[in-house]
Amino acid sequence: MQYTLSVTMMTAVIFVMLLLLVTSLQEVTRLQPSYVSHDAVKLLSGGVDAVLATVSQPRCSIMFLTDGASTLSTVAESNIINLHQNLLPSSSSVSVWEVAADGQGANMTLTRLPHVVDQARQLRQVSWCVTVVVVSDDLAFLAAFAQWSLKGRLVGPATRLLAVTNASLVNNPDLSRTYSKMNAVMLVSVNSKKSQWCGVYLHLPYSPRGAQALKVASWTPHQGLALTSSLPLFPDKFSKLATGPNLLVMTHSYPSHEAVMVDDPKVPGGKKLKFFSPLAKLIDVIADATNFT
C-alpha cells in the first residue's frame, strides 16, 4: 500500500513539473534567438516519436533531460506534447528534467548535473522500465551526462538512452567511448536541399580507435522508420561482440593450469601459449559464444 501511494504521489509531482517546464520552455523559446530551423526541429521531433513508438511498452516511463540552454530544447517540448496526445499508453508516464543554470553559465549547469541525475535515478527505481531522452547540442554537457549516468546508475543494461544532438557529434571520440558502454543510440537530422531525414547511430563496444558509429536506422516523414542494418534499435551489444575484438582475460593461477606452446600461423612468431584446464576450456567457450579472441 505504501509503495502504491509513493508511485501515485510521484506521478502527480511529475505532472506538475511537466506543466511548469512546458511553460518555461515556451518562454525560453520566445526569448532566445533560434539557431535551429523550424524544419530541423520538426524533423527531429518526428524521429524521436518514431523511435519511442517502437520501443515504448505499457507501464514504461520516458524521461526527457535537457541542458536548459540548447538550441534543441524545442524538440523536447514538441515531443512531450505529442507523446501525451498520441503515443503513450495510459499506463505510461513522462518526466522532464532541465539542468538549467539560471544564466550563471555552463560550469554551473555541469555542477548541478549530478544532483539531477540522482533525482532521476530515484524515479527510475520505482519505474517498471525506462527510456531516457537527453536533448542537447553541447558536447561538454552530453559527455558529462553520459559519465554521470554511468556513475549514478541512471542508465544500465535495462535502461535505454536516446541522445538527440547535432550530427557533428556522432563520431566524437569522447562520446563514442562512453556511449559504446551504454544501451544508447544517437539521433541526428540531415537537412539538405535534396533530402530531409534522421539517422539513428549506434556505438559498438571494443571498436578500433577511429571507428565510425554504425547507422542502424533512418527516418523520413514519408517513409517512416526503417532499419538499415541487421541490428535492432537497442541491441544487446555485449551478448555478441560485432567487432570480434582481442581482449585481455585475467584469472587466478591454479595448479591444474597446464601451459604448452602450440603452432599458430596467425600470430607473430608462429607459436602461442595455450592453456589446458577446465577454466581455460570455459573461457574458450565464452570467447566463441561472445565473439572475442
PDB file of N, CA, C and O in Angstrom, residues 96-142:
ATOM      1  N   VAL A  96      10.241  15.263 -16.967  1.00  0.00           N
ATOM      2  CA  VAL A  96      11.130  16.211 -17.629  1.00  0.00           C
ATOM      3  C   VAL A  96      12.118  16.751 -16.604  1.00  0.00           C
ATOM      4  O   VAL A  96      11.738  17.161 -15.513  1.00  0.00           O
ATOM      5  N   TRP A  97      13.404  16.745 -16.970  1.00  0.00           N
ATOM      6  CA  TRP A  97      14.456  17.217 -16.082  1.00  0.00           C
ATOM      7  C   TRP A  97      15.281  18.256 -16.848  1.00  0.00           C
ATOM      8  O   TRP A  97      15.887  17.939 -17.858  1.00  0.00           O
ATOM      9  N   GLU A  98      15.281  19.473 -16.359  1.00  0.00           N
ATOM     10  CA  GLU A  98      16.005  20.552 -17.013  1.00  0.00           C
ATOM     11  C   GLU A  98      17.163  20.983 -16.124  1.00  0.00           C
ATOM     12  O   GLU A  98      16.958  21.441 -14.989  1.00  0.00           O
ATOM     13  N   VAL A  99      18.378  20.828 -16.622  1.00  0.00           N
ATOM     14  CA  VAL A  99      19.562  21.208 -15.855  1.00  0.00           C
ATOM     15  C   VAL A  99      19.929  22.631 -16.245  1.00  0.00           C
ATOM     16  O   VAL A  99      20.830  22.868 -17.050  1.00  0.00           O
ATOM     17  N   ALA A 100      19.225  23.597 -15.704  1.00  0.00           N
ATOM     18  CA  ALA A 100      19.418  24.998 -16.074  1.00  0.00           C
ATOM     19  C   ALA A 100      20.246  25.704 -15.018  1.00  0.00           C
ATOM     20  O   ALA A 100      20.125  25.421 -13.821  1.00  0.00           O
ATOM     21  N   ALA A 101      21.090  26.613 -15.450  1.00  0.00           N
ATOM     22  CA  ALA A 101      21.956  27.354 -14.537  1.00  0.00           C
ATOM     23  C   ALA A 101      21.441  28.754 -14.247  1.00  0.00           C
ATOM     24  O   ALA A 101      22.129  29.548 -13.607  1.00  0.00           O
ATOM     25  N   ASP A 102      20.238  29.076 -14.707  1.00  0.00           N
ATOM     26  CA  ASP A 102      19.632  30.386 -14.458  1.00  0.00           C
ATOM     27  C   ASP A 102      20.546  31.537 -14.868  1.00  0.00           C
ATOM     28  O   ASP A 102      20.742  32.509 -14.148  1.00  0.00           O
ATOM     29  N   GLY A 103      21.176  31.369 -16.054  1.00  0.00           N
ATOM     30  CA  GLY A 103      22.034  32.419 -16.565  1.00  0.00           C
ATOM     31  C   GLY A 103      23.399  32.503 -15.924  1.00  0.00           C
ATOM     32  O   GLY A 103      24.132  33.461 -16.164  1.00  0.00           O
ATOM     33  N   GLN A 104      23.781  31.503 -15.108  1.00  0.00           N
ATOM     34  CA  GLN A 104      25.063  31.558 -14.416  1.00  0.00           C
ATOM     35  C   GLN A 104      26.183  30.853 -15.170  1.00  0.00           C
ATOM     36  O   GLN A 104      27.276  30.693 -14.642  1.00  0.00           O
ATOM     37  N   GLY A 105      25.912  30.378 -16.367  1.00  0.00           N
ATOM     38  CA  GLY A 105      26.972  29.814 -17.185  1.00  0.00           C
ATOM     39  C   GLY A 105      26.961  28.309 -17.237  1.00  0.00           C
ATOM     40  O   GLY A 105      26.299  27.625 -16.456  1.00  0.00           O
ATOM     41  N   ALA A 106      27.744  27.784 -18.223  1.00  0.00           N
ATOM     42  CA  ALA A 106      27.778  26.347 -18.464  1.00  0.00           C
ATOM     43  C   ALA A 106      28.394  25.581 -17.296  1.00  0.00           C
ATOM     44  O   ALA A 106      27.988  24.457 -17.006  1.00  0.00           O
ATOM     45  N   ASN A 107      29.369  26.161 -16.606  1.00  0.00           N
ATOM     46  CA  ASN A 107      30.003  25.466 -15.482  1.00  0.00           C
ATOM     47  C   ASN A 107      29.004  25.174 -14.371  1.00  0.00           C
ATOM     48  O   ASN A 107      29.041  24.105 -13.753  1.00  0.00           O
ATOM     49  N   MET A 108      28.102  26.101 -14.101  1.00  0.00           N
ATOM     50  CA  MET A 108      27.094  25.878 -13.079  1.00  0.00           C
ATOM     51  C   MET A 108      26.121  24.783 -13.515  1.00  0.00           C
ATOM     52  O   MET A 108      25.665  23.982 -12.693  1.00  0.00           O
ATOM     53  N   THR A 109      25.818  24.736 -14.819  1.00  0.00           N
ATOM     54  CA  THR A 109      24.959  23.673 -15.327  1.00  0.00           C
ATOM     55  C   THR A 109      25.579  22.305 -15.069  1.00  0.00           C
ATOM     56  O   THR A 109      24.919  21.382 -14.594  1.00  0.00           O
ATOM     57  N   LEU A 110      26.872  22.149 -15.362  1.00  0.00           N
ATOM     58  CA  LEU A 110      27.541  20.872 -15.148  1.00  0.00           C
ATOM     59  C   LEU A 110      27.654  20.551 -13.665  1.00  0.00           C
ATOM     60  O   LEU A 110      27.639  19.374 -13.278  1.00  0.00           O
ATOM     61  N   THR A 111      27.746  21.566 -12.818  1.00  0.00           N
ATOM     62  CA  THR A 111      27.806  21.342 -11.375  1.00  0.00           C
ATOM     63  C   THR A 111      26.493  20.781 -10.856  1.00  0.00           C
ATOM     64  O   THR A 111      26.475  19.943  -9.944  1.00  0.00           O
ATOM     65  N   ARG A 112      25.398  21.221 -11.416  1.00  0.00           N
ATOM     66  CA  ARG A 112      24.082  20.754 -10.971  1.00  0.00           C
ATOM     67  C   ARG A 112      23.702  19.399 -11.562  1.00  0.00           C
ATOM     68  O   ARG A 112      22.759  18.759 -11.098  1.00  0.00           O
ATOM     69  N   LEU A 113      24.410  18.968 -12.578  1.00  0.00           N
ATOM     70  CA  LEU A 113      24.051  17.744 -13.278  1.00  0.00           C
ATOM     71  C   LEU A 113      24.034  16.511 -12.374  1.00  0.00           C
ATOM     72  O   LEU A 113      23.082  15.716 -12.445  1.00  0.00           O
ATOM     73  N   PRO A 114      25.037  16.265 -11.513  1.00  0.00           N
ATOM     74  CA  PRO A 114      24.999  15.070 -10.658  1.00  0.00           C
ATOM     75  C   PRO A 114      23.754  15.004  -9.782  1.00  0.00           C
ATOM     76  O   PRO A 114      23.191  13.918  -9.579  1.00  0.00           O
ATOM     77  N   HIS A 115      23.303  16.156  -9.259  1.00  0.00           N
ATOM     78  CA  HIS A 115      22.104  16.167  -8.423  1.00  0.00           C
ATOM     79  C   HIS A 115      20.874  15.776  -9.229  1.00  0.00           C
ATOM     80  O   HIS A 115      20.030  14.998  -8.756  1.00  0.00           O
ATOM     81  N   VAL A 116      20.759  16.297 -10.441  1.00  0.00           N
ATOM     82  CA  VAL A 116      19.606  15.969 -11.279  1.00  0.00           C
ATOM     83  C   VAL A 116      19.620  14.486 -11.661  1.00  0.00           C
ATOM     84  O   VAL A 116      18.584  13.813 -11.647  1.00  0.00           O
ATOM     85  N   VAL A 117      20.794  13.960 -11.986  1.00  0.00           N
ATOM     86  CA  VAL A 117      20.908  12.537 -12.322  1.00  0.00           C
ATOM     87  C   VAL A 117      20.485  11.680 -11.139  1.00  0.00           C
ATOM     88  O   VAL A 117      19.802  10.658 -11.295  1.00  0.00           O
ATOM     89  N   ASP A 118      20.876  12.077  -9.933  1.00  0.00           N
ATOM     90  CA  ASP A 118      20.492  11.316  -8.741  1.00  0.00           C
ATOM     91  C   ASP A 118      18.983  11.333  -8.537  1.00  0.00           C
ATOM     92  O   ASP A 118      18.374  10.305  -8.197  1.00  0.00           O
ATOM     93  N   GLN A 119      18.346  12.490  -8.744  1.00  0.00           N
ATOM     94  CA  GLN A 119      16.895  12.572  -8.614  1.00  0.00           C
ATOM     95  C   GLN A 119      16.197  11.713  -9.664  1.00  0.00           C
ATOM     96  O   GLN A 119      15.202  11.029  -9.377  1.00  0.00           O
ATOM     97  N   ALA A 120      16.718  11.736 -10.891  1.00  0.00           N
ATOM     98  CA  ALA A 120      16.127  10.925 -11.959  1.00  0.00           C
ATOM     99  C   ALA A 120      16.293   9.431 -11.659  1.00  0.00           C
ATOM    100  O   ALA A 120      15.401   8.629 -11.955  1.00  0.00           O
ATOM    101  N   ARG A 121      17.423   9.059 -11.062  1.00  0.00           N
ATOM    102  CA  ARG A 121      17.650   7.646 -10.717  1.00  0.00           C
ATOM    103  C   ARG A 121      16.622   7.175  -9.688  1.00  0.00           C
ATOM    104  O   ARG A 121      16.143   6.036  -9.757  1.00  0.00           O
ATOM    105  N   GLN A 122      16.253   8.029  -8.748  1.00  0.00           N
ATOM    106  CA  GLN A 122      15.253   7.641  -7.753  1.00  0.00           C
ATOM    107  C   GLN A 122      13.911   7.358  -8.414  1.00  0.00           C
ATOM    108  O   GLN A 122      13.186   6.445  -8.000  1.00  0.00           O
ATOM    109  N   LEU A 123      13.580   8.137  -9.423  1.00  0.00           N
ATOM    110  CA  LEU A 123      12.341   7.873 -10.157  1.00  0.00           C
ATOM    111  C   LEU A 123      12.457   6.590 -10.968  1.00  0.00           C
ATOM    112  O   LEU A 123      11.503   5.803 -11.048  1.00  0.00           O
ATOM    113  N   ARG A 124      13.630   6.351 -11.557  1.00  0.00           N
ATOM    114  CA  ARG A 124      13.812   5.111 -12.317  1.00  0.00           C
ATOM    115  C   ARG A 124      13.627   3.887 -11.437  1.00  0.00           C
ATOM    116  O   ARG A 124      13.103   2.859 -11.881  1.00  0.00           O
ATOM    117  N   GLN A 125      14.014   3.972 -10.193  1.00  0.00           N
ATOM    118  CA  GLN A 125      13.931   2.826  -9.296  1.00  0.00           C
ATOM    119  C   GLN A 125      12.498   2.397  -9.012  1.00  0.00           C
ATOM    120  O   GLN A 125      12.264   1.244  -8.642  1.00  0.00           O
ATOM    121  N   VAL A 126      11.533   3.305  -9.175  1.00  0.00           N
ATOM    122  CA  VAL A 126      10.133   2.937  -8.956  1.00  0.00           C
ATOM    123  C   VAL A 126       9.384   2.803 -10.281  1.00  0.00           C
ATOM    124  O   VAL A 126       8.156   2.773 -10.305  1.00  0.00           O
ATOM    125  N   SER A 127      10.140   2.733 -11.392  1.00  0.00           N
ATOM    126  CA  SER A 127       9.536   2.577 -12.716  1.00  0.00           C
ATOM    127  C   SER A 127       9.748   1.158 -13.217  1.00  0.00           C
ATOM    128  O   SER A 127      10.771   0.524 -12.936  1.00  0.00           O
ATOM    129  N   TRP A 128       8.778   0.672 -13.954  1.00  0.00           N
ATOM    130  CA  TRP A 128       8.862  -0.681 -14.484  1.00  0.00           C
ATOM    131  C   TRP A 128       9.987  -0.799 -15.511  1.00  0.00           C
ATOM    132  O   TRP A 128      10.780  -1.716 -15.492  1.00  0.00           O
ATOM    133  N   CYS A 129      10.046   0.130 -16.440  1.00  0.00           N
ATOM    134  CA  CYS A 129      11.134   0.219 -17.410  1.00  0.00           C
ATOM    135  C   CYS A 129      11.215   1.667 -17.881  1.00  0.00           C
ATOM    136  O   CYS A 129      10.238   2.406 -17.794  1.00  0.00           O
ATOM    137  N   VAL A 130      12.396   2.067 -18.367  1.00  0.00           N
ATOM    138  CA  VAL A 130      12.637   3.486 -18.635  1.00  0.00           C
ATOM    139  C   VAL A 130      13.404   3.664 -19.938  1.00  0.00           C
ATOM    140  O   VAL A 130      14.318   2.894 -20.246  1.00  0.00           O
ATOM    141  N   THR A 131      13.028   4.703 -20.689  1.00  0.00           N
ATOM    142  CA  THR A 131      13.825   5.215 -21.793  1.00  0.00           C
ATOM    143  C   THR A 131      14.169   6.661 -21.476  1.00  0.00           C
ATOM    144  O   THR A 131      13.284   7.471 -21.217  1.00  0.00           O
ATOM    145  N   VAL A 132      15.477   6.970 -21.457  1.00  0.00           N
ATOM    146  CA  VAL A 132      15.934   8.328 -21.181  1.00  0.00           C
ATOM    147  C   VAL A 132      16.241   9.014 -22.504  1.00  0.00           C
ATOM    148  O   VAL A 132      16.969   8.471 -23.334  1.00  0.00           O
ATOM    149  N   VAL A 133      15.695  10.213 -22.703  1.00  0.00           N
ATOM    150  CA  VAL A 133      15.952  11.013 -23.906  1.00  0.00           C
ATOM    151  C   VAL A 133      16.685  12.268 -23.478  1.00  0.00           C
ATOM    152  O   VAL A 133      16.119  13.129 -22.802  1.00  0.00           O
ATOM    153  N   VAL A 134      17.960  12.374 -23.818  1.00  0.00           N
ATOM    154  CA  VAL A 134      18.733  13.569 -23.495  1.00  0.00           C
ATOM    155  C   VAL A 134      18.842  14.416 -24.762  1.00  0.00           C
ATOM    156  O   VAL A 134      19.216  13.918 -25.828  1.00  0.00           O
ATOM    157  N   VAL A 135      18.475  15.687 -24.652  1.00  0.00           N
ATOM    158  CA  VAL A 135      18.416  16.582 -25.805  1.00  0.00           C
ATOM    159  C   VAL A 135      19.405  17.722 -25.582  1.00  0.00           C
ATOM    160  O   VAL A 135      19.220  18.548 -24.683  1.00  0.00           O
ATOM    161  N   SER A 136      20.454  17.760 -26.395  1.00  0.00           N
ATOM    162  CA  SER A 136      21.445  18.826 -26.267  1.00  0.00           C
ATOM    163  C   SER A 136      22.373  18.808 -27.472  1.00  0.00           C
ATOM    164  O   SER A 136      22.648  17.744 -28.037  1.00  0.00           O
ATOM    165  N   ASP A 137      22.864  19.972 -27.854  1.00  0.00           N
ATOM    166  CA  ASP A 137      23.887  20.060 -28.890  1.00  0.00           C
ATOM    167  C   ASP A 137      25.211  20.532 -28.308  1.00  0.00           C
ATOM    168  O   ASP A 137      26.097  20.974 -29.027  1.00  0.00           O
ATOM    169  N   ASP A 138      25.347  20.445 -26.965  1.00  0.00           N
ATOM    170  CA  ASP A 138      26.551  20.876 -26.272  1.00  0.00           C
ATOM    171  C   ASP A 138      27.396  19.652 -25.916  1.00  0.00           C
ATOM    172  O   ASP A 138      26.951  18.773 -25.174  1.00  0.00           O
ATOM    173  N   LEU A 139      28.614  19.599 -26.446  1.00  0.00           N
ATOM    174  CA  LEU A 139      29.485  18.438 -26.254  1.00  0.00           C
ATOM    175  C   LEU A 139      29.803  18.202 -24.788  1.00  0.00           C
ATOM    176  O   LEU A 139      29.733  17.067 -24.295  1.00  0.00           O
ATOM    177  N   ALA A 140      30.168  19.267 -24.067  1.00  0.00           N
ATOM    178  CA  ALA A 140      30.545  19.123 -22.660  1.00  0.00           C
ATOM    179  C   ALA A 140      29.381  18.575 -21.836  1.00  0.00           C
ATOM    180  O   ALA A 140      29.566  17.711 -20.966  1.00  0.00           O
ATOM    181  N   PHE A 141      28.180  19.056 -22.126  1.00  0.00           N
ATOM    182  CA  PHE A 141      27.008  18.597 -21.385  1.00  0.00           C
ATOM    183  C   PHE A 141      26.725  17.121 -21.679  1.00  0.00           C
ATOM    184  O   PHE A 141      26.470  16.332 -20.756  1.00  0.00           O
ATOM    185  N   LEU A 142      26.757  16.735 -22.953  1.00  0.00           N
ATOM    186  CA  LEU A 142      26.480  15.343 -23.310  1.00  0.00           C
ATOM    187  C   LEU A 142      27.522  14.394 -22.706  1.00  0.00           C
ATOM    188  O   LEU A 142      27.172  13.308 -22.224  1.00  0.00           O
TER     189      LEU A 142
END
